């Protein structure tokens, strides 16, 4: 029994002959696999950008700029805070017209939408919105909600912090509510394998019908575990808290978002955890150690194309029912009863660190202009820390839009020179 060897030239001829057929079959197989994966896809998983596909060049192309007409006097964040609350009364007198004039399209029920409570609160909320922050010496880019929503569908935003940061998320969800909506199912991928972690999400529906993640909020009151100042992994316990709330791990989320806003402050107070004297000096030392842990984690995890804004903490105003319009001068709080006087020191730690780093990945989102608004709190004399929505928190998001727009403008022009 024997076999006949095929000449080498004939082998090459056969290979050449069947090469187009093999290529066609491979393409068909790839299409079938794609359709099969689509049929059995996890919709929420499709919302996530691929962490392996992220462009890590110095110039990260972010598409066309949100605003292509930047004036020479466009505001820096520092210049933005030099201004006043200008009185510009709105016309809307009922809920529907009020929401239309303020650009609110809320998809959920939020605790601090004051105008929803009663006619009296609607009138008070209207008066709050009658004032708009205007910088004195620079121009602000007008917010385009549709453009921002579409941009965030390609470059998602994550907000991390306590109930004050949740206010910023709720404000943004109303301002972008015409284009973003909560998903029917929460994405399990973002939980990092821990089903206890709760995340709020907003998705954008593309013209082709699929939905992608655009904005998310994670509640983390202290950003670290207070027992050891550790930035937690999803599998680790959050530890004891100083007040009611949640302190969920956040580090595993960083790779999935291009923009991140972080803050912690109101849930820190003097305690034996920080020293035997329960003093504010011990509190500040503990807060500093905790933020050093946060900063170190950010330096390790944040990629060159990502941007992190550390937001300052506006303080509350004791007995806030006494205020009916923005203050002419900021009235700094005392230590009693909630240690709001420490917020300024907490914010200074952010400011000093960002200044020292000189790293374009890390920026300060300074919202100190809010400290003039003793009149804008949620429940006068009952809750003088949170703010009504709509209200001054909307200006935080307009400032954030302003900064993102500047970033897209710079990235686009740099990409043209590559």
Short mmCIF file of C-alpha atoms in Angstrom, two decimals:
data_model
loop_
_atom_site.label_atom_id
_atom_site.label_comp_id
_atom_site.label_asym_id
_atom_site.label_seq_id
_atom_site.Cartn_x
_atom_site.Cartn_y
_atom_site.Cartn_z
CA UNK A 1 0.00 0.00 0.00
CA UNK A 2 1.41 3.32 -0.90
CA UNK A 3 0.50 6.93 -1.41
CA UNK A 4 1.32 9.24 -4.25
CA UNK A 5 3.05 12.47 -3.32
CA UNK A 6 1.59 15.68 -4.82
CA UNK A 7 4.20 17.90 -6.46
CA UNK A 8 4.96 21.16 -4.63
CA UNK A 9 3.92 23.38 -7.55
CA UNK A 10 0.54 21.61 -7.67
CA UNK A 11 0.06 22.14 -3.91
CA UNK A 12 0.63 25.86 -4.37
CA UNK A 13 -1.81 25.90 -7.28
CA UNK A 14 -4.55 24.24 -5.21
CA UNK A 15 -3.92 26.65 -2.34
CA UNK A 16 -4.23 29.63 -4.63
CA UNK A 17 -7.37 28.20 -6.19
CA UNK A 18 -9.27 27.83 -2.91
CA UNK A 19 -8.03 30.96 -1.16
CA UNK A 20 -11.03 33.16 -2.20
CA UNK A 21 -13.45 30.45 -1.07
CA UNK A 22 -11.76 30.20 2.33
CA UNK A 23 -11.89 33.97 2.76
CA UNK A 24 -15.60 34.07 1.88
CA UNK A 25 -16.39 31.28 4.33
CA UNK A 26 -14.45 33.05 7.07
CA UNK A 27 -16.37 36.28 6.51
CA UNK A 28 -19.71 34.46 6.56
CA UNK A 29 -18.73 32.67 9.78
CA UNK A 30 -17.76 35.99 11.39
CA UNK A 31 -21.11 37.54 10.46
CA UNK A 32 -23.00 34.55 11.84
CA UNK A 33 -21.05 34.69 15.10
CA UNK A 34 -21.79 38.41 15.40
CA UNK A 35 -25.51 37.84 14.84
CA UNK A 36 -25.51 35.01 17.36
CA UNK A 37 -23.78 37.18 19.95
CA UNK A 38 -26.28 39.96 19.28
CA UNK A 39 -29.22 37.63 19.71
CA UNK A 40 -28.00 36.49 23.11
CA UNK A 41 -26.43 39.78 24.17
CA UNK A 42 -26.61 41.35 27.59
CA UNK A 43 -28.04 44.79 26.74
CA UNK A 44 -26.49 46.44 29.75
CA UNK A 45 -23.05 45.03 28.97
CA UNK A 46 -23.25 46.68 25.54
CA UNK A 47 -23.55 50.02 27.29
CA UNK A 48 -19.95 49.81 28.46
CA UNK A 49 -17.00 51.07 26.44
CA UNK A 50 -14.20 48.56 25.97
CA UNK A 51 -11.39 49.23 28.40
CA UNK A 52 -8.93 47.57 26.00
CA UNK A 53 -9.98 49.76 23.08
CA UNK A 54 -9.37 53.07 24.84
CA UNK A 55 -7.03 55.36 22.95
CA UNK A 56 -4.11 56.20 25.21
CA UNK A 57 -2.28 58.70 23.01
CA UNK A 58 -1.52 62.14 24.37
CA UNK A 59 -4.19 63.55 22.08
CA UNK A 60 -7.46 61.74 22.65
CA UNK A 61 -9.93 62.52 19.89
CA UNK A 62 -13.37 63.32 21.33
CA UNK A 63 -15.23 64.03 18.10
CA UNK A 64 -16.29 67.46 16.99
CA UNK A 65 -16.20 70.14 19.71
CA UNK A 66 -19.43 70.78 21.60
CA UNK A 67 -18.93 74.46 20.91
CA UNK A 68 -16.76 75.46 17.97
CA UNK A 69 -16.82 79.18 18.75
CA UNK A 70 -14.69 79.76 21.81
CA UNK A 71 -14.16 83.43 22.57
CA UNK A 72 -10.81 84.75 23.70
CA UNK A 73 -12.28 85.59 27.10
CA UNK A 74 -13.72 82.12 27.80
CA UNK A 75 -13.84 81.45 31.55
CA UNK A 76 -11.35 79.43 33.51
CA UNK A 77 -12.88 77.80 36.59
CA UNK A 78 -11.19 80.40 38.79
CA UNK A 79 -12.54 83.28 36.70
CA UNK A 80 -15.97 81.65 36.61
CA UNK A 81 -16.20 82.01 40.39
CA UNK A 82 -15.63 85.75 40.22
CA UNK A 83 -19.11 87.10 39.56
CA UNK A 84 -22.57 87.63 40.98
CA UNK A 85 -26.04 86.14 41.07
CA UNK A 86 -27.89 88.26 38.52
CA UNK A 87 -31.63 88.76 38.89
CA UNK A 88 -33.36 87.49 35.74
CA UNK A 89 -36.95 86.59 36.62
CA UNK A 90 -38.58 83.70 34.77
CA UNK A 91 -42.17 83.75 33.54
CA UNK A 92 -43.40 80.23 34.28
CA UNK A 93 -46.07 80.26 36.99
CA UNK A 94 -47.29 76.65 37.02
CA UNK A 95 -45.36 73.37 37.16
CA UNK A 96 -45.48 72.67 33.44
CA UNK A 97 -44.37 76.12 32.30
CA UNK A 98 -41.79 76.23 35.11
CA UNK A 99 -40.21 72.96 33.94
CA UNK A 100 -40.23 74.12 30.33
CA UNK A 101 -38.52 77.40 31.12
CA UNK A 102 -35.87 75.79 33.31
CA UNK A 103 -35.22 73.01 30.77
CA UNK A 104 -36.23 70.29 33.22
CA UNK A 105 -37.30 66.90 31.84
CA UNK A 106 -37.12 64.71 34.94
CA UNK A 107 -37.50 60.95 34.50
CA UNK A 108 -37.62 60.18 38.20
CA UNK A 109 -39.01 61.41 41.51
CA UNK A 110 -36.35 63.35 43.38
CA UNK A 111 -36.64 64.42 47.00
CA UNK A 112 -35.38 67.98 46.51
CA UNK A 113 -37.61 69.11 43.63
CA UNK A 114 -39.14 71.74 45.89
CA UNK A 115 -41.68 73.02 43.34
CA UNK A 116 -43.49 69.67 43.43
CA UNK A 117 -44.51 70.00 47.09
CA UNK A 118 -47.05 72.83 47.09
CA UNK A 119 -48.00 76.12 45.48
CA UNK A 120 -46.01 77.97 48.14
CA UNK A 121 -42.92 75.87 47.38
CA UNK A 122 -43.40 76.37 43.65
CA UNK A 123 -43.34 80.13 44.20
CA UNK A 124 -40.25 79.84 46.41
CA UNK A 125 -38.49 77.63 43.86
CA UNK A 126 -39.39 80.10 41.11
CA UNK A 127 -37.79 82.89 43.10
CA UNK A 128 -34.65 80.76 43.60
CA UNK A 129 -34.32 80.25 39.84
CA UNK A 130 -34.87 83.96 39.21
CA UNK A 131 -31.15 84.34 39.95
CA UNK A 132 -28.47 83.14 37.54
CA UNK A 133 -24.74 83.08 38.18
CA UNK A 134 -22.85 85.44 35.88
CA UNK A 135 -19.04 85.73 35.89
CA UNK A 136 -17.78 89.29 35.84
CA UNK A 137 -14.83 89.19 33.44
CA UNK A 138 -15.25 86.16 31.18
CA UNK A 139 -17.75 84.38 28.93
CA UNK A 140 -19.52 81.08 29.59
CA UNK A 141 -20.37 78.59 26.86
CA UNK A 142 -24.16 78.11 26.70
CA UNK A 143 -25.21 74.58 27.55
CA UNK A 144 -26.50 72.43 24.68
CA UNK A 145 -28.32 69.53 26.36
CA UNK A 146 -28.71 67.45 23.23
CA UNK A 147 -25.06 67.80 22.24
CA UNK A 148 -23.92 66.97 25.78
CA UNK A 149 -26.15 63.88 26.00
CA UNK A 150 -24.84 62.56 22.70
CA UNK A 151 -21.25 63.32 23.70
CA UNK A 152 -21.62 61.49 27.02
CA UNK A 153 -22.98 58.46 25.17
CA UNK A 154 -19.51 58.22 23.60
CA UNK A 155 -17.57 59.47 26.63
CA UNK A 156 -19.49 58.42 29.78
CA UNK A 157 -19.57 60.43 33.00
CA UNK A 158 -19.39 58.96 36.52
CA UNK A 159 -20.30 60.92 39.65
CA UNK A 160 -19.06 59.56 42.98
CA UNK A 161 -19.93 60.93 46.40
CA UNK A 162 -22.66 61.51 48.96
CA UNK A 163 -26.17 62.96 48.72
CA UNK A 164 -24.82 66.35 47.58
CA UNK A 165 -23.17 64.68 44.60
CA UNK A 166 -26.43 62.80 44.12
CA UNK A 167 -28.08 66.22 43.79
CA UNK A 168 -25.71 67.02 40.94
CA UNK A 169 -26.62 63.72 39.28
CA UNK A 170 -30.34 64.41 39.70
CA UNK A 171 -29.93 67.91 38.30
CA UNK A 172 -28.09 66.53 35.27
CA UNK A 173 -30.70 63.81 34.76
CA UNK A 174 -33.40 66.51 34.58
CA UNK A 175 -31.38 68.84 32.33
CA UNK A 176 -30.65 65.94 29.95
CA UNK A 177 -33.91 64.08 30.56
CA UNK A 178 -35.18 64.74 27.06
CA UNK A 179 -32.34 62.60 25.69
CA UNK A 180 -31.29 60.27 28.53
CA UNK A 181 -33.37 57.78 30.51
CA UNK A 182 -32.86 55.18 33.24
CA UNK A 183 -32.38 51.66 31.82
CA UNK A 184 -34.91 48.93 32.52
CA UNK A 185 -32.15 46.73 33.91
CA UNK A 186 -29.15 47.86 35.92
CA UNK A 187 -25.84 46.75 34.50
CA UNK A 188 -24.35 43.95 36.64
CA UNK A 189 -20.90 44.57 35.20
CA UNK A 190 -20.62 47.83 37.09
CA UNK A 191 -21.29 46.08 40.38
CA UNK A 192 -17.92 44.35 40.15
CA UNK A 193 -19.39 41.05 41.28
CA UNK A 194 -20.98 42.52 44.42
CA UNK A 195 -24.81 42.55 44.12
CA UNK A 196 -25.08 44.86 47.16
CA UNK A 197 -23.57 47.78 45.26
CA UNK A 198 -26.26 50.16 44.01
CA UNK A 199 -25.65 52.34 40.96
CA UNK A 200 -27.90 54.87 39.25
CA UNK A 201 -27.58 54.94 35.48
CA UNK A 202 -28.77 56.98 32.51
CA UNK A 203 -28.60 55.62 28.98
CA UNK A 204 -28.74 57.23 25.55
CA UNK A 205 -30.75 55.70 22.72
CA UNK A 206 -28.81 55.78 19.46
CA UNK A 207 -30.57 56.31 16.11
CA UNK A 208 -30.08 52.62 15.28
CA UNK A 209 -32.03 51.69 18.41
CA UNK A 210 -29.40 50.37 20.81
CA UNK A 211 -28.83 52.02 24.19
CA UNK A 212 -25.48 52.96 25.67
CA UNK A 213 -24.44 54.13 29.11
CA UNK A 214 -23.97 57.91 29.35
CA UNK A 215 -24.09 58.90 33.06
CA UNK A 216 -23.85 56.99 36.34
CA UNK A 217 -23.88 57.84 40.04
CA UNK A 218 -22.38 55.78 42.85
CA UNK A 219 -22.98 56.71 46.46
CA UNK A 220 -19.77 56.67 48.47
CA UNK A 221 -20.08 59.02 51.44
CA UNK A 222 -16.43 58.91 52.51
CA UNK A 223 -14.66 57.45 49.43
CA UNK A 224 -12.60 55.28 51.79
CA UNK A 225 -13.27 52.86 54.63
CA UNK A 226 -12.99 54.95 57.77
CA UNK A 227 -11.40 52.17 59.81
CA UNK A 228 -8.17 52.13 57.80
CA UNK A 229 -8.56 54.80 55.05
CA UNK A 230 -8.54 52.10 52.40
CA UNK A 231 -9.93 52.61 48.92
CA UNK A 232 -12.07 49.51 48.68
CA UNK A 233 -12.42 46.75 46.12
CA UNK A 234 -15.96 45.51 45.37
CA UNK A 235 -15.57 42.40 47.52
CA UNK A 236 -14.55 44.34 50.65
CA UNK A 237 -16.89 45.51 53.41
CA UNK A 238 -17.50 49.26 53.60
CA UNK A 239 -17.12 49.31 57.37
CA UNK A 240 -18.85 51.49 59.96
CA UNK A 241 -20.17 54.91 58.92
CA UNK A 242 -20.47 58.13 60.90
CA UNK A 243 -24.03 58.75 59.71
CA UNK A 244 -26.78 57.15 57.66
CA UNK A 245 -25.80 56.51 54.07
CA UNK A 246 -23.66 54.23 51.90
CA UNK A 247 -19.96 53.96 51.24
CA UNK A 248 -19.77 51.71 48.19
CA UNK A 249 -16.43 50.82 46.54
CA UNK A 250 -15.71 52.82 43.39
CA UNK A 251 -12.20 52.01 42.18
CA UNK A 252 -13.31 49.19 39.85
CA UNK A 253 -15.52 51.65 37.93
CA UNK A 254 -12.77 54.03 36.81
CA UNK A 255 -11.84 52.20 33.55
CA UNK A 256 -15.39 52.44 32.19
CA UNK A 257 -15.72 56.24 32.22
CA UNK A 258 -13.95 59.09 30.45
CA UNK A 259 -15.19 61.77 32.85
CA UNK A 260 -15.39 61.48 36.63
CA UNK A 261 -16.64 63.95 39.26
CA UNK A 262 -15.83 63.16 42.91
CA UNK A 263 -16.47 64.73 46.29
CA UNK A 264 -16.72 63.89 49.96
CA UNK A 265 -17.24 66.26 52.89
CA UNK A 266 -20.62 66.50 54.63
CA UNK A 267 -20.38 63.00 56.12
CA UNK A 268 -17.14 63.77 57.96
CA UNK A 269 -17.34 64.98 61.55
CA UNK A 270 -15.26 64.87 64.71
CA UNK A 271 -15.21 61.37 66.14
CA UNK A 272 -13.12 59.04 68.27
CA UNK A 273 -12.12 57.30 65.03
CA UNK A 274 -9.81 60.23 64.35
CA UNK A 275 -8.39 60.77 67.82
CA UNK A 276 -9.08 60.71 71.57
CA UNK A 277 -10.13 64.36 71.76
CA UNK A 278 -12.86 64.36 69.09
CA UNK A 279 -11.31 67.60 67.86
CA UNK A 280 -11.52 69.27 64.47
CA UNK A 281 -7.74 69.13 64.24
CA UNK A 282 -7.93 65.34 64.47
CA UNK A 283 -10.79 65.31 61.99
CA UNK A 284 -8.77 67.30 59.45
CA UNK A 285 -5.79 65.02 59.93
CA UNK A 286 -7.99 61.97 59.32
CA UNK A 287 -9.58 63.55 56.26
CA UNK A 288 -6.15 64.39 54.87
CA UNK A 289 -4.95 60.79 55.29
CA UNK A 290 -8.10 59.51 53.60
CA UNK A 291 -7.74 61.87 50.64
CA UNK A 292 -4.10 60.89 50.24
CA UNK A 293 -5.31 57.31 49.77
CA UNK A 294 -7.86 58.50 47.21
CA UNK A 295 -5.28 60.60 45.36
CA UNK A 296 -2.83 57.71 45.21
CA UNK A 297 -5.48 55.39 43.78
CA UNK A 298 -6.42 57.99 41.15
CA UNK A 299 -2.81 58.52 40.12
CA UNK A 300 -2.43 54.77 39.62
CA UNK A 301 -5.72 54.10 37.84
CA UNK A 302 -6.63 57.14 35.75
CA UNK A 303 -5.45 56.93 32.14
CA UNK A 304 -4.11 59.89 30.12
CA UNK A 305 -7.36 60.29 28.17
CA UNK A 306 -9.55 60.46 31.30
CA UNK A 307 -10.46 63.56 33.29
CA UNK A 308 -11.28 63.70 37.00
CA UNK A 309 -12.85 66.77 38.59
CA UNK A 310 -12.61 67.02 42.37
CA UNK A 311 -15.62 69.12 43.30
CA UNK A 312 -15.48 71.52 46.21
CA UNK A 313 -18.08 71.30 48.99
CA UNK A 314 -20.46 74.27 49.39
CA UNK A 315 -21.49 74.76 52.98
CA UNK A 316 -24.91 75.05 54.57
CA UNK A 317 -26.45 78.14 56.13
CA UNK A 318 -27.83 77.86 59.66
CA UNK A 319 -31.39 79.14 60.16
CA UNK A 320 -31.65 79.52 56.39
CA UNK A 321 -35.28 80.70 56.50
CA UNK A 322 -33.88 84.17 57.21
CA UNK A 323 -32.60 84.42 53.61
CA UNK A 324 -34.92 85.30 50.74
CA UNK A 325 -32.35 86.20 48.08
CA UNK A 326 -28.65 85.62 47.36
CA UNK A 327 -26.23 87.08 49.89
CA UNK A 328 -24.08 90.09 49.01
CA UNK A 329 -21.24 88.65 51.10
CA UNK A 330 -20.58 85.02 52.00
CA UNK A 331 -21.40 84.25 55.63
CA UNK A 332 -19.06 81.50 56.79
CA UNK A 333 -20.62 78.88 59.08
CA UNK A 334 -19.56 78.14 62.63
CA UNK A 335 -18.60 74.74 64.03
CA UNK A 336 -22.04 74.22 65.54
CA UNK A 337 -24.14 72.28 65.01
CA UNK A 338 -22.86 70.32 61.97
CA UNK A 339 -19.21 71.39 61.59
CA UNK A 340 -19.94 72.98 58.21
CA UNK A 341 -16.98 75.25 58.87
CA UNK A 342 -14.73 72.30 57.94
CA UNK A 343 -15.94 72.20 54.34
CA UNK A 344 -13.66 75.07 53.39
CA UNK A 345 -10.66 73.14 54.75
CA UNK A 346 -11.71 69.98 52.91
CA UNK A 347 -11.99 71.89 49.64
CA UNK A 348 -8.56 73.44 50.21
CA UNK A 349 -7.04 69.95 50.28
CA UNK A 350 -8.47 69.27 46.82
CA UNK A 351 -7.30 72.63 45.52
CA UNK A 352 -3.76 72.27 46.87
CA UNK A 353 -3.37 68.74 45.52
CA UNK A 354 -4.58 69.64 42.02
CA UNK A 355 -2.27 72.66 42.01
CA UNK A 356 0.71 70.57 43.14
CA UNK A 357 0.15 67.81 40.59
CA UNK A 358 0.00 70.01 37.49
CA UNK A 359 -1.49 66.95 35.81
CA UNK A 360 -4.12 67.50 33.10
CA UNK A 361 -5.95 64.36 34.27
CA UNK A 362 -6.99 66.08 37.50
CA UNK A 363 -8.96 69.31 37.77
CA UNK A 364 -10.79 71.27 40.45
CA UNK A 365 -14.52 71.84 39.95
CA UNK A 366 -14.85 74.86 42.19
CA UNK A 367 -18.50 75.63 43.00
CA UNK A 368 -17.77 78.14 45.75
CA UNK A 369 -20.15 80.60 44.08
CA UNK A 370 -22.93 78.49 45.60
CA UNK A 371 -22.01 79.74 49.08
CA UNK A 372 -23.97 82.94 48.40
CA UNK A 373 -27.24 80.98 48.16
CA UNK A 374 -28.55 80.75 51.71
CA UNK A 375 -32.00 81.28 50.19
CA UNK A 376 -31.91 78.19 47.95
CA UNK A 377 -31.90 75.32 50.45
CA UNK A 378 -34.36 72.47 50.30
CA UNK A 379 -36.33 72.90 53.52
CA UNK A 380 -35.67 76.17 55.38
CA UNK A 381 -34.56 75.52 58.98
CA UNK A 382 -35.07 71.75 58.50
CA UNK A 383 -32.58 71.07 55.72
CA UNK A 384 -30.22 73.97 55.20
CA UNK A 385 -27.54 71.92 53.41
CA UNK A 386 -29.20 70.44 50.30
CA UNK A 387 -30.49 72.74 47.57
CA UNK A 388 -33.77 72.92 45.69
CA UNK A 389 -33.94 71.57 42.16
CA UNK A 390 -33.96 73.45 39.90
CA UNK A 391 -31.50 75.80 41.54
CA UNK A 392 -27.81 76.56 42.03
CA UNK A 393 -26.76 72.93 41.44
CA UNK A 394 -27.81 73.35 37.80
CA UNK A 395 -25.02 75.92 37.53
CA UNK A 396 -22.54 73.23 38.64
CA UNK A 397 -23.55 71.19 35.62
CA UNK A 398 -23.40 74.21 33.33
CA UNK A 399 -19.86 74.76 34.57
CA UNK A 400 -19.09 71.08 33.95
CA UNK A 401 -20.49 71.39 30.42
CA UNK A 402 -18.34 74.49 29.94
CA UNK A 403 -15.20 72.56 30.95
CA UNK A 404 -16.02 69.49 28.83
CA UNK A 405 -16.74 71.75 25.87
CA UNK A 406 -13.36 73.44 26.24
CA UNK A 407 -11.73 70.03 26.40
CA UNK A 408 -13.41 68.81 23.21
CA UNK A 409 -12.39 72.01 21.45
CA UNK A 410 -8.75 71.60 22.45
CA UNK A 411 -8.66 67.88 21.62
CA UNK A 412 -10.26 68.42 18.22
CA UNK A 413 -7.81 71.13 17.23
CA UNK A 414 -4.84 69.11 18.44
CA UNK A 415 -6.04 66.08 16.44
CA UNK A 416 -6.04 68.18 13.27
CA UNK A 417 -2.30 68.73 13.73
CA UNK A 418 -1.38 65.07 14.18
#
